[in-house]
C-alpha cells in the first residue's frame, strides 16, 4: 500500500466521522428558533373551467361561489430552542392571512407531530379573513399541516410576531399525498429511492459505480499478472544497446501507477456519501416527517 493510499483512507475516515460529529455538536448548541412555513395553493374550480356552464352549482350557506380554492399550510419549528405559545404577541398573533375579499369556507388540521402541542385553529370576528394558529409549545421538528378551503384565487400568507423567533417562507412547497409518502420514507436509502421515482432513474448512478468497480477489479488482476510492466528478462541491460531498447519500450508503454482496490473503493464511498448527503440536504428543504406523525387529527 502506497503513501497516497494511506492518505486517501485517512482522509475518507476523517470525512465520514468528522461531518456527522460536527453536525451533532452544532445541534447540541443553543440556537435561535426558526418557524418555517410553506404553502401549497391550488384553484380547484374557476369560471373558465366550463364546469359551472355544465350545470355544476357551488354554494356555501346559500351563497353561490364562483371560485373554489384549496390551501394547505405546513408550519413547524425548523431548528433551535422550544417556541412557546406565550411568546406570541397578542396584538399580532401567528396566523394564516387571506385577502380581505376572500371568503374562508372550511378549516381543518390534517396532521401534526403530536396532540400535546395543543394546536388549535381559531377564527375571530375581528379578522374574518384570517385563521389564528394557537399552540402550547413547539420543540425543534414539531409542527402541523392546516388545510383551508376558500373562495379566493390568491394564495394566503403566514404572518405574526413571535418573540425571539424568525419566520421563514419555504416557497413552492407541495403538500399532497405523494409528497407525504416520500417524506414519511425518510432521508435514508428508502427515501432516496422514493424521492427519485424508484430504481429506474438511479440506473445511471448504479452504472457509474459498477464501472468504477470493474476498473478496480481489472487493475487488481493486472497487478497480479504483472500489469503493464516491462519484462527485463527480454533485454540485455549490461549493454548500452539493450538499455536503450528497454528505455524505449518503457516510454512507449508509459509509466503508470495502477489504482488499487482501496483507491477505487474510496472513490465509490465518496460518491455514495455525497449522494446521500445531497439527498439529506434536499430533504431538509421540505417539511420534516415528524409533522406527519399524527394523522388521526384529519379524521
Short mmCIF file of C-alpha atoms in Angstrom, two decimals:
data_model
loop_
_atom_site.label_atom_id
_atom_site.label_comp_id
_atom_site.label_asym_id
_atom_site.label_seq_id
_atom_site.Cartn_x
_atom_site.Cartn_y
_atom_site.Cartn_z
CA UNK A 1 0.00 0.00 0.00
CA UNK A 2 1.44 3.31 -1.11
CA UNK A 3 1.60 6.50 0.89
CA UNK A 4 -1.11 8.10 -1.31
CA UNK A 5 -3.46 5.18 -0.49
CA UNK A 6 -2.87 5.68 3.23
CA UNK A 7 -3.58 9.40 2.92
CA UNK A 8 -6.75 8.64 0.95
CA UNK A 9 -8.00 6.18 3.57
CA UNK A 10 -7.26 8.56 6.44
CA UNK A 11 -9.00 11.42 4.61
CA UNK A 12 -12.08 9.29 3.94
CA UNK A 13 -12.29 8.16 7.57
CA UNK A 14 -11.96 11.73 8.83
CA UNK A 15 -14.69 12.88 6.42
CA UNK A 16 -17.10 10.08 7.38
CA UNK A 17 -16.61 10.71 11.11
CA UNK A 18 -15.95 14.44 11.17
CA UNK A 19 -19.00 15.64 9.19
CA UNK A 20 -21.65 13.85 11.34
CA UNK A 21 -19.76 14.69 14.54
CA UNK A 22 -19.64 18.37 13.65
CA UNK A 23 -23.33 18.32 12.82
CA UNK A 24 -24.24 16.62 16.13
CA UNK A 25 -22.15 19.01 18.20
CA UNK A 26 -23.66 22.01 16.41
CA UNK A 27 -27.16 20.69 17.06
CA UNK A 28 -26.45 20.44 20.77
CA UNK A 29 -25.61 24.11 20.96
CA UNK A 30 -28.40 26.54 21.66
CA UNK A 31 -29.90 28.08 18.56
CA UNK A 32 -32.37 30.82 17.90
CA UNK A 33 -35.58 29.07 16.86
CA UNK A 34 -36.91 29.49 13.34
CA UNK A 35 -40.56 28.95 12.47
CA UNK A 36 -40.71 27.77 8.89
CA UNK A 37 -43.81 27.55 6.76
CA UNK A 38 -44.76 26.53 3.27
CA UNK A 39 -47.97 26.98 1.33
CA UNK A 40 -49.42 24.71 -1.35
CA UNK A 41 -52.16 26.64 -3.18
CA UNK A 42 -54.47 25.28 -5.88
CA UNK A 43 -57.53 26.70 -7.59
CA UNK A 44 -59.92 23.76 -7.83
CA UNK A 45 -62.69 25.39 -9.83
CA UNK A 46 -62.73 28.67 -11.74
CA UNK A 47 -65.26 30.14 -14.22
CA UNK A 48 -63.33 29.32 -17.41
CA UNK A 49 -63.05 25.62 -16.46
CA UNK A 50 -66.52 25.21 -18.00
CA UNK A 51 -67.82 23.13 -15.11
CA UNK A 52 -70.24 25.83 -14.00
CA UNK A 53 -71.60 26.05 -17.55
CA UNK A 54 -72.27 22.30 -17.47
CA UNK A 55 -74.79 22.58 -14.69
CA UNK A 56 -72.49 22.32 -11.68
CA UNK A 57 -73.52 24.69 -8.95
CA UNK A 58 -71.41 25.66 -5.96
CA UNK A 59 -72.87 27.29 -2.90
CA UNK A 60 -71.94 27.91 0.70
CA UNK A 61 -74.62 28.85 3.21
CA UNK A 62 -76.99 29.56 0.31
CA UNK A 63 -74.45 31.89 -1.35
CA UNK A 64 -73.24 30.98 -4.83
CA UNK A 65 -69.50 30.52 -5.33
CA UNK A 66 -67.55 31.40 -8.45
CA UNK A 67 -64.09 30.21 -7.40
CA UNK A 68 -63.09 27.34 -5.16
CA UNK A 69 -59.50 27.10 -3.91
CA UNK A 70 -57.60 24.81 -1.56
CA UNK A 71 -54.62 25.96 0.50
CA UNK A 72 -52.50 23.63 2.59
CA UNK A 73 -50.10 25.27 5.01
CA UNK A 74 -47.25 23.47 6.76
CA UNK A 75 -45.76 25.27 9.75
CA UNK A 76 -43.06 23.94 12.02
CA UNK A 77 -40.17 24.81 14.31
CA UNK A 78 -37.30 24.16 11.95
CA UNK A 79 -34.46 24.47 14.45
CA UNK A 80 -33.39 25.86 17.78
CA UNK A 81 -34.96 26.07 21.20
CA UNK A 82 -38.56 25.47 22.14
CA UNK A 83 -41.08 28.05 20.94
CA UNK A 84 -43.86 28.65 23.46
CA UNK A 85 -47.35 29.90 22.77
CA UNK A 86 -46.80 32.57 25.40
CA UNK A 87 -44.10 34.06 23.13
CA UNK A 88 -46.70 35.04 20.53
CA UNK A 89 -47.54 38.74 20.63
CA UNK A 90 -51.26 39.17 21.35
CA UNK A 91 -51.63 42.15 19.03
CA UNK A 92 -50.01 40.28 16.12
CA UNK A 93 -50.85 36.58 16.51
CA UNK A 94 -49.42 33.81 14.38
CA UNK A 95 -51.99 33.34 11.62
CA UNK A 96 -52.81 32.37 8.06
CA UNK A 97 -53.93 35.57 6.39
CA UNK A 98 -56.08 35.79 3.24
CA UNK A 99 -57.08 38.83 1.21
CA UNK A 100 -59.92 40.88 2.67
CA UNK A 101 -62.12 39.96 -0.31
CA UNK A 102 -61.56 36.23 0.22
CA UNK A 103 -64.08 34.03 1.96
CA UNK A 104 -62.96 31.15 4.20
CA UNK A 105 -65.25 28.12 3.81
CA UNK A 106 -63.65 25.34 5.86
CA UNK A 107 -60.65 24.97 8.14
CA UNK A 108 -59.19 21.74 9.47
CA UNK A 109 -56.00 20.34 10.93
CA UNK A 110 -54.92 17.35 8.84
CA UNK A 111 -51.65 16.40 10.55
CA UNK A 112 -49.38 17.32 13.44
CA UNK A 113 -46.37 15.93 15.21
CA UNK A 114 -48.26 15.26 18.45
CA UNK A 115 -51.51 16.27 20.09
CA UNK A 116 -49.74 17.55 23.19
CA UNK A 117 -48.70 20.65 21.23
CA UNK A 118 -52.21 21.93 21.82
CA UNK A 119 -52.58 23.28 18.29
CA UNK A 120 -55.93 25.00 17.67
CA UNK A 121 -57.23 26.88 14.64
CA UNK A 122 -59.20 29.94 15.69
CA UNK A 123 -61.33 32.29 13.60
CA UNK A 124 -62.25 35.64 15.07
CA UNK A 125 -64.93 38.15 14.14
CA UNK A 126 -62.35 40.94 14.23
CA UNK A 127 -60.41 39.30 11.38
CA UNK A 128 -62.76 37.15 9.25
CA UNK A 129 -60.13 36.67 6.54
CA UNK A 130 -57.55 35.18 8.91
CA UNK A 131 -57.07 31.91 10.82
CA UNK A 132 -55.08 32.14 14.05
CA UNK A 133 -52.78 29.21 14.88
CA UNK A 134 -52.69 28.76 18.64
CA UNK A 135 -50.31 26.30 20.30
CA UNK A 136 -48.87 25.50 23.70
CA UNK A 137 -45.28 24.83 22.56
CA UNK A 138 -43.22 23.57 19.61
CA UNK A 139 -39.88 21.84 20.02
CA UNK A 140 -37.50 21.62 17.07
CA UNK A 141 -39.19 19.43 14.46
CA UNK A 142 -42.68 19.97 15.85
CA UNK A 143 -45.40 21.42 13.68
CA UNK A 144 -48.63 20.85 11.82
CA UNK A 145 -50.36 20.97 8.45
CA UNK A 146 -53.51 23.05 8.05
CA UNK A 147 -55.99 22.69 5.19
CA UNK A 148 -58.23 25.62 4.29
CA UNK A 149 -60.96 25.68 1.66
CA UNK A 150 -61.69 29.20 0.46
CA UNK A 151 -63.22 31.16 -2.40
CA UNK A 152 -60.37 33.48 -3.36
CA UNK A 153 -57.97 32.95 -6.24
CA UNK A 154 -54.84 34.07 -4.41
CA UNK A 155 -52.64 32.18 -2.02
CA UNK A 156 -52.62 33.22 1.64
CA UNK A 157 -49.56 34.06 3.68
CA UNK A 158 -48.41 33.27 7.20
CA UNK A 159 -47.69 36.25 9.40
CA UNK A 160 -47.38 37.19 13.03
CA UNK A 161 -44.82 38.09 15.66
CA UNK A 162 -43.24 35.52 17.97
CA UNK A 163 -40.69 36.80 20.47
CA UNK A 164 -37.15 35.53 19.87
CA UNK A 165 -38.19 33.76 16.67
CA UNK A 166 -37.99 34.43 12.95
CA UNK A 167 -40.47 33.34 10.26
CA UNK A 168 -39.10 31.78 7.07
CA UNK A 169 -41.16 31.11 3.96
CA UNK A 170 -40.35 27.91 2.05
CA UNK A 171 -41.88 28.74 -1.30
CA UNK A 172 -43.21 26.31 -3.92
CA UNK A 173 -43.80 23.61 -1.36
CA UNK A 174 -46.00 20.69 -2.43
CA UNK A 175 -48.23 19.17 0.22
CA UNK A 176 -50.08 16.23 -1.27
CA UNK A 177 -50.38 12.50 -0.65
CA UNK A 178 -47.46 11.62 -2.96
CA UNK A 179 -45.15 14.08 -1.19
CA UNK A 180 -46.28 12.82 2.21
CA UNK A 181 -45.34 9.29 1.19
CA UNK A 182 -41.84 10.36 0.19
CA UNK A 183 -41.34 12.39 3.38
CA UNK A 184 -42.53 9.54 5.60
CA UNK A 185 -39.99 7.26 3.89
CA UNK A 186 -37.24 9.42 5.41
CA UNK A 187 -33.90 10.67 4.10
CA UNK A 188 -32.12 7.32 4.07
CA UNK A 189 -31.82 4.78 1.24
CA UNK A 190 -35.58 4.13 1.10
CA UNK A 191 -36.41 7.83 0.97
CA UNK A 192 -33.65 8.41 -1.56
CA UNK A 193 -35.19 5.82 -3.90
CA UNK A 194 -38.77 7.03 -3.43
CA UNK A 195 -37.84 10.67 -3.92
CA UNK A 196 -36.40 9.81 -7.33
CA UNK A 197 -39.31 7.72 -8.54
CA UNK A 198 -37.94 4.25 -7.89
CA UNK A 199 -34.92 2.33 -9.08
CA UNK A 200 -35.11 3.22 -12.80
CA UNK A 201 -33.89 6.85 -12.51
CA UNK A 202 -31.00 5.58 -10.37
CA UNK A 203 -29.67 3.23 -13.06
CA UNK A 204 -27.12 5.75 -14.45
CA UNK A 205 -25.66 6.22 -10.97
CA UNK A 206 -25.54 2.46 -10.39
CA UNK A 207 -23.89 2.01 -13.80
CA UNK A 208 -21.24 4.56 -12.84
CA UNK A 209 -20.48 2.74 -9.60
CA UNK A 210 -20.39 -0.62 -11.42
CA UNK A 211 -17.94 0.85 -13.97
CA UNK A 212 -15.66 2.13 -11.20
CA UNK A 213 -15.73 -1.29 -9.52
CA UNK A 214 -14.98 -3.08 -12.81
CA UNK A 215 -11.91 -0.87 -13.40
CA UNK A 216 -10.84 -1.61 -9.85
CA UNK A 217 -11.07 -5.36 -10.45
CA UNK A 218 -9.22 -5.01 -13.76
CA UNK A 219 -6.35 -3.11 -12.13
CA UNK A 220 -6.12 -5.73 -9.40
CA UNK A 221 -5.92 -8.51 -12.00
CA UNK A 222 -3.34 -6.55 -13.98
CA UNK A 223 -1.35 -6.09 -10.80
CA UNK A 224 -1.45 -9.82 -10.07
CA UNK A 225 -0.44 -10.69 -13.64
CA UNK A 226 2.31 -8.15 -13.75
CA UNK A 227 0.20 -5.33 -15.15
CA UNK A 228 1.85 -3.16 -17.77
CA UNK A 229 5.38 -3.62 -16.50
CA UNK A 230 8.17 -4.33 -18.99
CA UNK A 231 9.85 -7.70 -18.53
CA UNK A 232 13.57 -7.01 -18.03
CA UNK A 233 14.44 -10.58 -18.99
CA UNK A 234 13.98 -9.75 -22.64
CA UNK A 235 16.70 -7.11 -22.65
CA UNK A 236 20.42 -7.15 -22.16
CA UNK A 237 20.77 -4.41 -19.61
CA UNK A 238 24.52 -4.98 -19.39
CA UNK A 239 24.88 -3.31 -22.78
CA UNK A 240 24.16 0.23 -23.91
CA UNK A 241 22.01 -1.06 -26.80
CA UNK A 242 19.92 -3.24 -24.52
CA UNK A 243 19.39 -0.39 -22.05
CA UNK A 244 18.27 1.90 -24.91
CA UNK A 245 15.74 -0.68 -26.16
CA UNK A 246 14.42 -1.16 -22.64
CA UNK A 247 14.07 2.61 -22.14
CA UNK A 248 12.23 2.96 -25.47
CA UNK A 249 9.80 0.18 -24.54
CA UNK A 250 9.09 1.79 -21.17
CA UNK A 251 8.48 5.16 -22.83
CA UNK A 252 6.11 3.64 -25.40
CA UNK A 253 4.18 1.78 -22.73
CA UNK A 254 4.07 4.71 -20.38
CA UNK A 255 4.86 4.68 -16.73
CA UNK A 256 1.55 4.32 -14.88
CA UNK A 257 0.84 3.64 -11.28
CA UNK A 258 -2.29 1.47 -11.29
CA UNK A 259 -5.05 2.35 -8.90
CA UNK A 260 -5.51 -0.14 -6.12
CA UNK A 261 -8.77 -1.57 -4.87
CA UNK A 262 -8.58 0.76 -1.88
CA UNK A 263 -8.39 3.78 -4.19
CA UNK A 264 -11.47 2.72 -6.15
CA UNK A 265 -13.38 1.73 -3.02
CA UNK A 266 -12.64 5.16 -1.57
CA UNK A 267 -13.97 6.80 -4.75
CA UNK A 268 -17.17 4.74 -4.64
CA UNK A 269 -17.59 5.56 -0.95
CA UNK A 270 -17.17 9.28 -1.59
CA UNK A 271 -19.75 9.19 -4.42
CA UNK A 272 -22.29 7.38 -2.23
CA UNK A 273 -21.72 9.68 0.76
CA UNK A 274 -22.09 12.78 -1.42
CA UNK A 275 -25.34 11.48 -2.95
CA UNK A 276 -26.82 10.63 0.44
CA UNK A 277 -25.70 13.99 1.84
CA UNK A 278 -27.30 15.79 -1.10
CA UNK A 279 -30.48 13.80 -0.50
CA UNK A 280 -30.41 14.72 3.18
CA UNK A 281 -29.87 18.41 2.45
CA UNK A 282 -32.63 18.33 -0.14
CA UNK A 283 -34.93 16.61 2.34
CA UNK A 284 -34.34 19.40 4.85
CA UNK A 285 -35.85 21.82 2.36
CA UNK A 286 -39.24 20.20 2.78
CA UNK A 287 -41.30 19.53 5.86
CA UNK A 288 -39.89 17.11 8.44
CA UNK A 289 -41.67 13.78 8.62
CA UNK A 290 -42.33 14.35 12.32
CA UNK A 291 -45.18 16.66 11.28
CA UNK A 292 -46.96 13.67 9.73
CA UNK A 293 -46.60 11.54 12.86
CA UNK A 294 -50.19 12.06 13.98
CA UNK A 295 -52.56 11.84 11.03
CA UNK A 296 -55.57 10.95 13.19
CA UNK A 297 -56.43 14.64 13.54
CA UNK A 298 -57.77 14.68 9.96
CA UNK A 299 -60.46 12.10 10.69
#
